[in-house]
């Protein structure tokens, strides 16, 4: 708006020009100009961004239409006889009062009731969608997910709305039937999608809510194309990988990129796409070809490629080797994609000579070679990228509407990264599970524990215990392993009563143990393990279609109502009436036996909306004994820890009662910014200011 005027077109072609700057300096907001002859005029914008024209509409209808999309600054002008007079105008700050000169009576009320005063740096309609493709080379598991999440984080801190898509080249429709030993945990989304764990990284870093269509697999694409072929959509054409599969991939990405993932329901402006596997894999060839075509479809200024590669450093020589990266980039170029940024994963920072060598042989500037060494905390990765000019490069390369300002950036992430290095006190948590041999099987659980430990200023120590090692059969077969497992369990933090959190099956087993030891039902069990038990404490409560393995469980976000005002977990949630958390299970506590447990002190403090499913269980007269049927770890965020895990860490550190007594407040030294992950930039966080369009 520094060079373009905003005009009000009156009847007869007469115009009214607004000075572009005015007394408030550069105005980074759209403007609405109103006259008393509104119904007979056209609203038009002259400048770099055409918003459109609205003919013969009432003041109310136009304000309603415009306020839903963008306007935050308003200009009111009086009757037509005064139309050549300079207009008075006021910028509407966030949370401020809307003021306008010349607005009176009924029209004023209509005006004030329809114009939004919410601050928005710019409208997504002003810029084209920007796509950032993240590919990997040399080895899989190199950290593409963390890097993709970090790129999205630094762009979101600039006020941009960011979404993410993960592409997995396997033929499975989704991750629901995967063994945890194959791909780690199955991450569950609000809509019940069972997806790759990398989507958990996106949600945690960006504080967004994704859908199952943000995880694209070969199986989904082929299923979609085959279904179209069966319906006759291709009109008898021979269906091939090119163009039908590649076109379907591009359409999927372009459609999903526009789906809002923020709480403010704004359309994303940047889409970060992670292509799983490594360049050259036969499984990913259709996707690479699709993006080769895609870069020309959306134009160069709207697409860029970040390639993540490994810089090995053999212990024998201690020299950083660039040949694997050279070969990886050469293969990527041979497939039609040219990397704009090469992010080098290494154990130690890149030497200047190594960076220059990569620059020379990979045909990029030295500033386009980014060093991503191993760090003590993943919270440092966005800071590493920002320090090396990634934001500046992407803004220039993709023509993003932001410019650098010499102030601090990413304050929250710096605080978390600094705190993680300063922690002195330790808290020990025993994680008993079925798949503890691979830590990725419980990625979200570990992250939720880390978020909570960081919030209370403690360093987390997790002791993995295979649940099978605690069985008496292990005592007979491998007594050493049996005693080691129990020793780990006994060494976790707690004095006489161990703080306990049971999640999903963990809650079910806790109820079974209570039935055996307190109620005296020696054979109490789950029908999942013993269908013929006389005391079916846990039963199958179907909410699924039998006969199909994938997606057959109670999946996704469900509402849980608190039934007790004295519930510890309710207090940790902020004394709300209900919570909405994600589920993934088939079996539940038998509601018929509920009263037997509550008579002995095991209270079911949370139930579903119908009151048929037991969602939360708490033991009276215990420091912290909580079981939840849902998976709270899926909604934990670095600056907003999950309440059940937060309570567990507080109890383990001996701070729970103090926390509850103080009205659920931490001491000043234990607190840090609890701002939400909204896309709206915060003054103390953003290094960028918005350019007017």
XYZ file of C-alpha atoms in Angstrom:
693
model
C 0.000 0.000 0.000
C 3.041 2.213 0.021
C 2.689 2.933 -3.682
C -0.865 2.009 -4.630
C -3.923 4.153 -3.961
C -7.230 2.716 -2.849
C -10.154 4.142 -4.764
C -13.879 4.457 -4.321
C -15.606 4.409 -7.721
C -18.713 6.597 -7.743
C -21.438 6.832 -10.332
C -20.441 8.561 -13.507
C -16.858 7.360 -13.275
C -15.937 9.860 -10.567
C -13.245 8.666 -8.167
C -11.988 9.409 -4.702
C -8.285 8.752 -4.058
C -6.896 8.009 -0.618
C -3.329 9.111 0.190
C -1.270 5.925 0.421
C 0.514 6.544 3.720
C -1.172 9.104 5.952
C -0.418 9.927 9.573
C -0.121 6.294 10.702
C 2.752 5.469 8.383
C 2.689 2.280 6.335
C -0.659 0.618 6.894
C -0.335 -3.194 6.633
C -4.102 -3.693 6.478
C -6.814 -3.792 3.817
C -9.168 -0.790 3.856
C -12.901 -0.371 3.310
C -14.197 3.032 2.179
C -17.864 3.770 2.820
C -20.127 6.514 1.421
C -23.717 7.438 2.049
C -24.537 6.439 -1.526
C -23.309 2.896 -0.922
C -26.123 1.058 -2.639
C -25.482 2.755 -5.985
C -21.707 2.417 -6.119
C -19.044 -0.158 -6.860
C -16.239 -1.101 -4.508
C -12.964 -1.605 -6.342
C -9.305 -1.815 -5.444
C -6.583 -0.251 -7.538
C -3.063 -1.627 -7.041
C -1.185 -4.945 -7.028
C -4.007 -7.019 -5.544
C -7.474 -7.085 -7.100
C -10.054 -8.021 -4.506
C -13.129 -7.768 -6.683
C -16.214 -5.629 -7.184
C -19.483 -5.625 -5.315
C -22.515 -4.050 -7.008
C -25.783 -2.808 -5.528
C -25.410 -4.381 -2.096
C -26.534 -3.032 1.228
C -24.083 -1.742 3.773
C -24.819 -4.723 6.005
C -24.338 -7.380 3.327
C -21.053 -5.979 2.090
C -19.644 -5.568 5.586
C -20.642 -9.135 6.381
C -19.024 -10.402 3.191
C -15.835 -8.399 3.553
C -15.369 -8.844 7.290
C -15.258 -12.613 6.906
C -12.204 -12.370 4.688
C -9.921 -9.461 5.380
C -10.739 -5.852 6.330
C -9.258 -4.351 9.425
C -8.997 -0.667 8.677
C -12.020 1.417 7.778
C -12.608 4.774 6.120
C -15.938 6.541 6.348
C -16.832 9.454 4.073
C -19.910 11.599 4.206
C -22.369 12.556 1.473
C -21.597 12.896 -2.222
C -21.140 16.674 -2.001
C -18.059 16.080 0.176
C -16.598 13.281 -1.841
C -13.475 15.190 -2.860
C -12.571 15.907 0.766
C -9.794 13.883 2.355
C -11.207 11.027 4.389
C -10.643 10.470 8.077
C -9.548 6.978 8.844
C -8.500 4.845 11.756
C -6.462 1.688 11.891
C -8.168 -1.052 13.877
C -5.643 -2.649 16.202
C -6.152 -6.104 17.623
C -8.721 -5.979 20.385
C -9.153 -2.239 19.855
C -12.233 -0.103 19.329
C -13.512 0.574 15.829
C -13.943 4.269 15.184
C -15.119 6.103 12.083
C -15.915 9.735 11.421
C -19.336 10.557 10.044
C -21.010 7.328 11.170
C -24.177 7.972 13.155
C -27.374 6.356 14.356
C -28.687 3.134 12.877
C -25.992 3.042 10.208
C -23.321 3.269 12.890
C -24.721 0.266 14.752
C -24.880 -1.677 11.510
C -21.341 -0.602 10.716
C -19.919 -1.590 14.095
C -21.716 -4.924 14.184
C -20.419 -6.123 10.839
C -16.801 -4.971 10.668
C -14.274 -7.319 12.246
C -11.632 -5.778 14.499
C -9.473 -8.911 14.516
C -5.902 -8.214 13.479
C -4.715 -10.155 10.441
C -1.404 -9.316 8.808
C -2.550 -10.159 5.331
C -5.121 -12.145 3.453
C -4.222 -15.515 1.977
C -5.948 -14.406 -1.208
C -3.133 -11.900 -1.762
C -0.456 -14.496 -2.506
C -0.373 -17.741 -4.404
C 0.059 -20.986 -2.513
C 3.738 -21.701 -1.918
C 4.947 -25.313 -1.967
C 8.133 -26.514 -0.272
C 9.124 -30.094 -1.130
C 11.488 -31.840 1.296
C 13.353 -34.838 -0.148
C 16.021 -37.064 1.356
C 19.121 -38.803 0.140
C 21.745 -41.398 1.123
C 19.779 -43.034 3.968
C 16.239 -43.088 5.309
C 15.475 -41.820 8.803
C 17.817 -38.900 8.275
C 15.531 -36.369 9.947
C 13.393 -35.066 7.095
C 10.358 -34.888 9.374
C 12.058 -32.696 11.970
C 13.542 -30.451 9.279
C 10.201 -30.113 7.471
C 8.529 -29.276 10.792
C 11.250 -26.759 11.637
C 10.932 -25.008 8.272
C 7.206 -24.734 8.847
C 7.793 -23.406 12.350
C 10.048 -20.529 11.333
C 7.662 -19.575 8.532
C 4.686 -19.705 10.869
C 6.527 -17.494 13.336
C 6.560 -14.928 10.534
C 2.769 -14.871 10.576
C 2.230 -17.179 7.612
C -0.397 -19.916 7.697
C 1.404 -23.207 7.163
C 0.131 -26.714 6.445
C 2.023 -29.962 5.890
C 1.641 -33.131 3.834
C 3.568 -36.374 4.354
C 3.949 -38.720 1.377
C 4.675 -42.379 2.116
C 5.460 -44.482 -0.964
C 4.176 -47.759 0.510
C 1.093 -49.476 -0.932
C -0.775 -49.615 2.384
C -3.833 -47.370 2.472
C -2.805 -46.075 5.904
C -0.563 -46.953 8.844
C -3.300 -48.651 10.857
C -2.089 -52.226 10.371
C 1.644 -51.564 10.709
C 3.705 -53.343 13.327
C 5.289 -50.777 15.679
C 8.622 -52.472 14.991
C 8.269 -51.620 11.278
C 7.431 -47.907 11.320
C 7.145 -46.909 14.954
C 3.927 -45.668 16.499
C 0.664 -45.212 14.645
C -0.319 -41.584 15.082
C -4.055 -40.849 15.325
C -5.667 -37.633 14.088
C -8.898 -35.890 15.066
C -10.812 -37.438 12.173
C -9.632 -40.943 13.079
C -6.887 -41.133 10.478
C -4.118 -43.597 11.368
C -1.015 -42.044 9.920
C 2.775 -41.895 9.980
C 4.406 -40.576 13.150
C 5.900 -37.645 11.217
C 2.467 -36.021 11.191
C 2.809 -35.936 14.955
C 5.954 -33.843 14.531
C 4.073 -31.442 12.254
C 1.239 -31.042 14.735
C 3.545 -30.579 17.724
C 5.892 -28.094 16.049
C 3.250 -26.079 14.198
C 0.400 -26.511 16.703
C -2.053 -27.412 13.946
C -4.746 -30.060 13.438
C -4.222 -32.218 10.350
C -6.564 -34.695 8.659
C -6.019 -38.170 7.262
C -5.674 -36.727 3.761
C -2.517 -34.925 4.878
C -0.893 -38.364 4.751
C -0.697 -39.492 1.128
C 0.299 -43.071 0.301
C 0.768 -45.005 -2.914
C -2.171 -47.146 -1.832
C -4.491 -44.142 -1.539
C -3.499 -42.788 -4.940
C -3.862 -46.105 -6.752
C -7.158 -46.804 -5.001
C -8.471 -43.405 -6.083
C -7.380 -43.860 -9.708
C -8.705 -47.425 -9.926
C -12.060 -46.336 -8.503
C -12.264 -43.608 -11.151
C -11.425 -46.132 -13.861
C -14.167 -48.481 -12.620
C -16.676 -45.621 -12.719
C -15.682 -44.848 -16.286
C -14.285 -41.412 -15.493
C -11.429 -41.896 -17.965
C -13.810 -42.597 -20.862
C -12.070 -45.733 -22.066
C -8.533 -44.339 -22.043
C -5.591 -46.528 -21.120
C -4.863 -45.685 -17.479
C -1.124 -45.271 -16.897
C 1.316 -43.999 -14.300
C 1.897 -40.971 -16.516
C -0.338 -39.018 -16.742
C -3.086 -40.504 -14.586
C -1.205 -41.405 -11.401
C 1.002 -38.311 -11.532
C -1.990 -36.062 -12.213
C -3.854 -37.608 -9.287
C -0.888 -36.882 -7.000
C -0.776 -33.243 -8.083
C -4.530 -32.787 -7.689
C -4.421 -34.358 -4.221
C -1.633 -32.037 -3.084
C -3.239 -28.885 -4.495
C -6.608 -29.735 -2.952
C -5.280 -30.678 0.481
C -2.965 -27.671 0.644
C -6.006 -25.378 0.775
C -7.622 -27.097 3.768
C -7.422 -24.987 6.925
C -5.436 -26.551 9.766
C -5.445 -23.612 12.208
C -8.036 -22.705 14.795
C -8.759 -19.459 12.932
C -9.909 -21.396 9.825
C -7.689 -19.350 7.523
C -6.588 -20.927 4.265
C -2.888 -21.912 4.369
C -0.363 -19.903 2.396
C 2.572 -22.320 2.571
C 2.453 -26.098 2.190
C 5.467 -28.129 3.342
C 5.549 -31.543 1.640
C 7.791 -34.333 2.893
C 8.526 -37.151 0.441
C 9.328 -40.290 2.424
C 12.182 -42.631 1.597
C 15.280 -41.657 -0.350
C 15.786 -40.326 -3.843
C 16.133 -43.209 -6.286
C 13.802 -45.639 -4.502
C 11.648 -47.403 -7.064
C 8.577 -46.904 -4.857
C 8.851 -43.110 -4.942
C 9.434 -42.679 -8.683
C 5.810 -41.720 -9.530
C 5.906 -39.030 -6.847
C 9.228 -37.596 -8.044
C 7.879 -37.452 -11.597
C 4.678 -35.828 -10.347
C 6.640 -33.058 -8.640
C 8.888 -32.634 -11.669
C 5.753 -31.697 -13.591
C 4.240 -29.872 -10.643
C 7.040 -27.290 -10.422
C 6.125 -26.029 -13.892
C 2.377 -26.148 -13.261
C 2.540 -23.856 -10.220
C 5.457 -21.763 -11.575
C 8.972 -21.490 -10.225
C 8.224 -18.638 -7.822
C 5.704 -20.851 -6.000
C 7.767 -24.041 -5.637
C 11.111 -24.902 -4.096
C 12.932 -28.077 -3.108
C 14.880 -28.718 0.093
C 17.114 -31.773 -0.117
C 18.310 -33.399 3.114
C 21.497 -35.411 2.813
C 24.044 -37.126 5.042
C 27.634 -36.015 5.555
C 29.336 -39.074 7.091
C 32.446 -38.660 9.208
C 34.302 -41.984 9.608
C 36.050 -42.412 12.939
C 39.166 -43.709 11.222
C 39.908 -40.414 9.451
C 37.626 -37.895 11.143
C 37.093 -36.243 7.744
C 33.666 -35.096 6.597
C 32.801 -36.841 3.322
C 30.762 -35.091 0.624
C 30.635 -37.808 -2.035
C 27.323 -39.358 -0.846
C 25.692 -35.923 -1.022
C 27.146 -35.230 -4.455
C 25.767 -38.512 -5.772
C 22.384 -37.935 -4.156
C 22.024 -34.447 -5.650
C 23.197 -35.715 -9.040
C 20.502 -38.391 -8.990
C 17.874 -35.866 -7.927
C 18.836 -33.545 -10.777
C 18.729 -36.464 -13.188
C 15.105 -37.008 -12.190
C 14.237 -33.395 -12.966
C 14.311 -31.719 -9.544
C 16.937 -29.141 -8.609
C 17.515 -28.506 -4.895
C 17.233 -24.908 -3.753
C 18.593 -25.688 -0.299
C 20.831 -28.613 0.647
C 20.529 -29.410 4.332
C 23.464 -31.479 5.505
C 22.982 -33.812 8.455
C 26.234 -34.343 10.289
C 27.586 -35.167 13.715
C 29.658 -31.968 13.967
C 29.261 -28.547 12.307
C 30.289 -28.385 8.657
C 33.747 -27.069 7.923
C 33.913 -24.088 5.567
C 35.911 -26.052 2.990
C 33.322 -28.843 3.028
C 30.478 -26.376 2.500
C 32.337 -24.784 -0.421
C 32.974 -28.197 -1.947
C 29.284 -29.107 -1.764
C 28.444 -25.725 -3.271
C 30.800 -26.255 -6.202
C 29.845 -29.836 -7.078
C 26.110 -29.498 -6.388
C 25.650 -26.245 -8.311
C 24.343 -24.074 -5.474
C 25.586 -21.005 -3.638
C 27.426 -21.580 -0.330
C 24.548 -19.813 1.446
C 22.234 -22.526 0.100
C 24.180 -25.230 1.957
C 22.717 -25.484 5.450
C 24.406 -27.321 8.306
C 22.117 -29.362 10.577
C 24.368 -31.115 13.110
C 23.225 -33.396 15.907
C 21.797 -31.309 18.751
C 20.753 -32.024 22.311
C 17.166 -30.888 21.730
C 14.958 -30.835 18.632
C 13.792 -27.383 19.745
C 17.145 -26.066 18.538
C 16.614 -27.095 14.913
C 14.311 -24.169 13.966
C 16.827 -21.820 15.566
C 19.681 -23.393 13.593
C 17.807 -22.905 10.334
C 16.847 -19.328 11.155
C 20.413 -18.421 12.144
C 21.675 -19.625 8.757
C 19.301 -17.420 6.782
C 16.684 -19.964 5.736
C 13.841 -17.497 6.312
C 15.551 -14.804 4.255
C 16.243 -17.206 1.416
C 12.716 -18.630 1.309
C 11.182 -15.157 1.440
C 13.292 -14.090 -1.522
C 12.971 -17.357 -3.443
C 9.202 -17.695 -3.027
C 8.363 -13.973 -2.972
C 6.761 -14.273 0.439
C 5.204 -10.992 1.654
C 7.541 -10.465 4.597
C 10.756 -8.572 5.141
C 13.411 -8.794 7.818
C 13.304 -6.564 10.861
C 16.340 -6.372 13.208
C 14.572 -7.732 16.319
C 14.459 -11.064 18.096
C 12.674 -14.078 16.647
C 11.314 -17.385 17.890
C 11.405 -16.360 21.528
C 9.425 -19.352 22.722
C 11.717 -21.830 21.001
C 14.825 -20.107 22.327
C 13.413 -20.256 25.836
C 12.672 -23.968 25.515
C 16.048 -24.744 23.976
C 17.914 -22.763 26.632
C 15.900 -24.315 29.430
C 16.551 -27.870 28.217
C 20.294 -27.201 28.521
C 20.040 -25.682 32.011
C 18.014 -28.405 33.718
C 19.666 -29.793 36.856
C 16.935 -31.713 38.678
C 15.940 -35.122 37.333
C 12.645 -36.973 37.326
C 12.583 -40.696 36.593
C 9.640 -42.321 34.823
C 9.263 -46.050 34.151
C 7.563 -46.725 30.821
C 6.085 -50.226 30.819
C 4.992 -51.321 27.364
C 4.792 -54.105 24.863
C 7.045 -52.566 22.198
C 9.750 -50.865 24.254
C 12.571 -52.422 22.213
C 11.966 -49.661 19.638
C 11.574 -46.227 21.212
C 9.761 -44.899 18.117
C 6.840 -47.126 19.137
C 6.091 -44.593 21.880
C 7.274 -41.361 20.250
C 4.246 -39.301 21.266
C 4.352 -40.632 24.833
C 8.008 -39.654 25.176
C 7.319 -36.216 23.699
C 4.393 -35.667 26.073
C 6.626 -36.594 29.023
C 9.355 -34.259 27.751
C 6.902 -31.372 27.376
C 5.707 -31.856 30.946
C 9.205 -32.302 32.399
C 10.375 -29.138 30.665
C 7.395 -27.220 32.039
C 8.337 -28.105 35.635
C 12.058 -27.491 35.081
C 13.169 -31.124 35.370
C 15.294 -33.305 33.145
C 13.438 -36.434 32.074
C 14.891 -39.900 32.531
C 12.822 -42.676 30.960
C 13.363 -46.305 31.928
C 11.970 -48.647 29.299
C 10.531 -51.881 30.652
C 9.192 -54.659 28.447
C 5.930 -55.750 30.046
C 6.712 -59.386 29.209
C 9.796 -59.233 31.435
C 7.574 -58.651 34.484
C 5.641 -61.909 33.994
C 6.281 -64.948 36.187
C 7.039 -66.999 33.078
C 10.096 -64.792 32.545
C 11.179 -65.517 36.134
C 11.384 -69.196 35.260
C 12.918 -68.828 31.795
C 15.200 -65.788 32.274
C 15.414 -64.852 35.980
C 18.099 -62.203 35.398
C 15.915 -60.296 32.931
C 12.935 -60.626 35.298
C 14.755 -59.129 38.284
C 16.306 -56.358 36.182
C 12.855 -55.324 34.944
C 11.420 -55.174 38.462
C 14.472 -53.294 39.709
C 13.928 -50.612 37.048
C 10.281 -50.331 38.014
C 11.073 -49.965 41.705
C 13.736 -47.318 41.055
C 11.312 -44.887 39.403
C 10.424 -41.739 41.342
C 7.934 -41.964 44.200
C 8.180 -42.832 47.901
C 5.674 -45.445 49.033
C 2.903 -44.890 46.525
C 4.100 -44.659 42.954
C 2.385 -42.039 40.781
C 0.641 -43.988 38.030
C -0.810 -43.107 34.644
C -2.455 -45.855 32.609
C -3.187 -45.060 28.972
C -5.649 -47.129 26.922
C -4.667 -50.768 27.633
C -2.778 -49.468 30.665
C -6.048 -48.269 32.174
C -7.750 -51.579 31.376
C -4.991 -53.590 33.058
C -5.102 -51.317 36.112
C -8.819 -52.036 36.460
C -8.152 -55.779 36.080
C -5.504 -55.689 38.815
C -7.821 -53.747 41.115
C -10.529 -56.358 40.559
C -8.119 -59.189 41.404
C -6.442 -57.633 44.438
C -9.172 -55.481 45.988
C -12.446 -57.008 44.840
C -11.093 -60.540 45.198
C -11.947 -61.673 41.676
C -8.914 -63.865 41.041
C -9.889 -64.659 37.459
C -10.858 -61.092 36.490
C -9.593 -60.383 32.998
C -10.233 -58.777 29.657
C -12.178 -60.791 27.098
C -9.402 -59.859 24.688
C -7.106 -62.228 26.606
C -9.613 -64.656 28.131
C -12.977 -64.776 26.338
C -14.305 -67.333 28.867
C -13.499 -65.439 32.072
C -16.203 -65.411 34.746
C -15.463 -61.776 35.562
C -15.191 -59.908 32.229
C -13.886 -56.620 33.577
C -12.948 -55.374 30.102
C -15.163 -56.218 27.137
C -15.412 -55.559 23.418
C -17.638 -52.528 22.830
C -17.758 -52.231 19.043
C -17.858 -48.947 17.211
C -16.528 -50.410 13.996
C -17.248 -52.507 10.924
C -16.102 -56.115 11.502
C -14.087 -57.961 8.886
C -11.765 -55.122 7.877
C -8.477 -54.734 9.729
C -7.708 -51.133 8.882
C -9.778 -48.501 10.704
C -11.945 -50.944 12.673
C -11.509 -49.400 16.117
C -12.985 -46.492 18.007
C -10.861 -43.875 16.347
C -10.380 -40.139 16.475
C -11.571 -37.279 18.634
C -14.354 -38.062 21.113
C -15.876 -36.027 23.918
C -15.427 -37.078 27.543
C -17.645 -35.569 30.251
C -16.364 -35.160 33.802
C -18.742 -36.668 36.352
C -16.979 -35.486 39.497
C -16.118 -31.994 40.629
C -13.295 -33.273 42.848
C -11.455 -35.090 40.068
C -7.723 -34.346 40.099
C -7.578 -34.695 36.335
C -10.441 -32.253 35.919
C -8.490 -29.677 37.931
C -5.444 -30.271 35.748
C -7.590 -29.626 32.674
C -8.705 -26.309 34.172
C -12.021 -27.361 35.746
C -13.707 -27.731 32.364
C -16.927 -29.689 31.971
C -15.589 -31.881 29.184
C -12.482 -32.608 27.134
C -12.044 -33.843 23.583
C -9.208 -36.309 23.106
C -8.214 -38.915 20.526
C -8.990 -42.607 20.854
C -7.668 -45.829 19.335
C -9.087 -48.970 20.911
C -11.662 -51.748 20.653
C -12.097 -52.886 24.267
C -13.450 -50.900 27.219
C -14.213 -51.315 30.916
C -17.459 -53.229 31.439
C -20.016 -50.568 32.505
C -22.172 -53.214 34.229
C -19.492 -53.696 36.896
C -18.925 -50.001 37.493
C -20.589 -49.841 40.927
C -18.405 -52.657 42.320
C -15.271 -50.603 41.706
C -16.658 -47.290 42.944
C -17.754 -48.862 46.230
C -14.094 -49.695 46.890
C -12.694 -46.282 45.936
C -11.880 -46.638 42.231
C -13.932 -43.804 40.754
C -14.872 -43.448 37.093
C -14.670 -39.665 36.926
C -15.067 -39.353 33.165
C -17.500 -40.970 30.735
C -18.594 -40.533 27.142
C -21.590 -38.383 26.200
C -23.995 -41.346 26.412
C -22.604 -42.437 29.774
C -21.888 -45.946 28.475
C -18.107 -45.878 28.121
C -15.736 -45.406 31.039
C -13.117 -42.884 29.916
C -11.292 -41.798 33.098
C -10.613 -43.690 36.319
C -9.029 -42.304 39.507
C -8.135 -43.989 42.797
C -9.118 -42.191 45.973
C -6.540 -41.537 48.696
C -3.623 -41.830 46.291
C -1.035 -39.231 45.295
C -1.776 -39.774 41.606
C -3.444 -42.901 40.249
C -5.129 -42.074 36.940
C -6.210 -44.165 33.986
C -7.511 -42.786 30.687
C -9.031 -44.752 27.833
C -7.969 -42.142 25.290
C -4.476 -41.151 24.126
C -3.717 -37.684 25.555
C -0.175 -37.757 24.167
C -1.471 -37.027 20.655
C -2.552 -33.514 21.625
C 0.430 -32.564 23.792
C 2.398 -29.543 22.582
C 5.818 -28.180 23.653
C 4.282 -25.123 25.308
C 0.966 -26.791 26.214
C 1.733 -30.128 27.925
C -0.953 -32.791 28.088
C -2.687 -32.537 31.525
C -2.590 -36.300 32.359
C 1.158 -36.480 31.665
C 1.710 -33.125 33.335
C 0.017 -34.444 36.476
C 2.189 -37.565 36.422
C 5.386 -35.500 36.245
C 4.202 -33.132 38.970
C 3.406 -36.079 41.241
C 6.736 -37.773 40.501
C 8.556 -34.532 41.332
C 6.514 -34.052 44.519
C 4.891 -30.842 43.273
C 1.327 -31.905 42.474
C -0.359 -30.891 45.729
C 1.436 -27.547 45.747
C 0.382 -26.972 42.147
C -3.271 -27.733 42.905
C -3.220 -25.640 46.087
C -1.930 -22.613 44.165
C -4.836 -22.843 41.744
C -2.937 -24.833 39.120
C -0.128 -22.304 38.795
C 3.578 -22.994 38.537
C 6.169 -20.946 40.363
C 7.649 -18.087 38.279
C 10.933 -19.908 37.719
C 9.052 -22.895 36.304
C 6.968 -20.937 33.814
C 7.592 -19.768 30.314
C 5.519 -18.359 27.489
C 2.242 -20.223 27.247
C 1.085 -18.461 24.121
C -0.886 -20.588 21.701
C 0.416 -21.583 18.332
C -1.809 -19.171 16.477
C -0.592 -18.041 13.103
C -0.986 -14.418 14.107
C 2.515 -13.049 14.742
C 3.431 -11.842 18.215
C 5.481 -8.697 18.641
C 8.133 -10.332 20.809
C 8.415 -13.381 18.573
C 8.449 -12.201 15.009
C 11.518 -10.860 13.253
C 9.435 -9.929 10.287
C 6.966 -7.291 9.273
C 4.386 -7.654 6.569
C 4.708 -5.980 3.249
C 1.584 -4.357 1.914
C 0.313 -5.635 -1.396
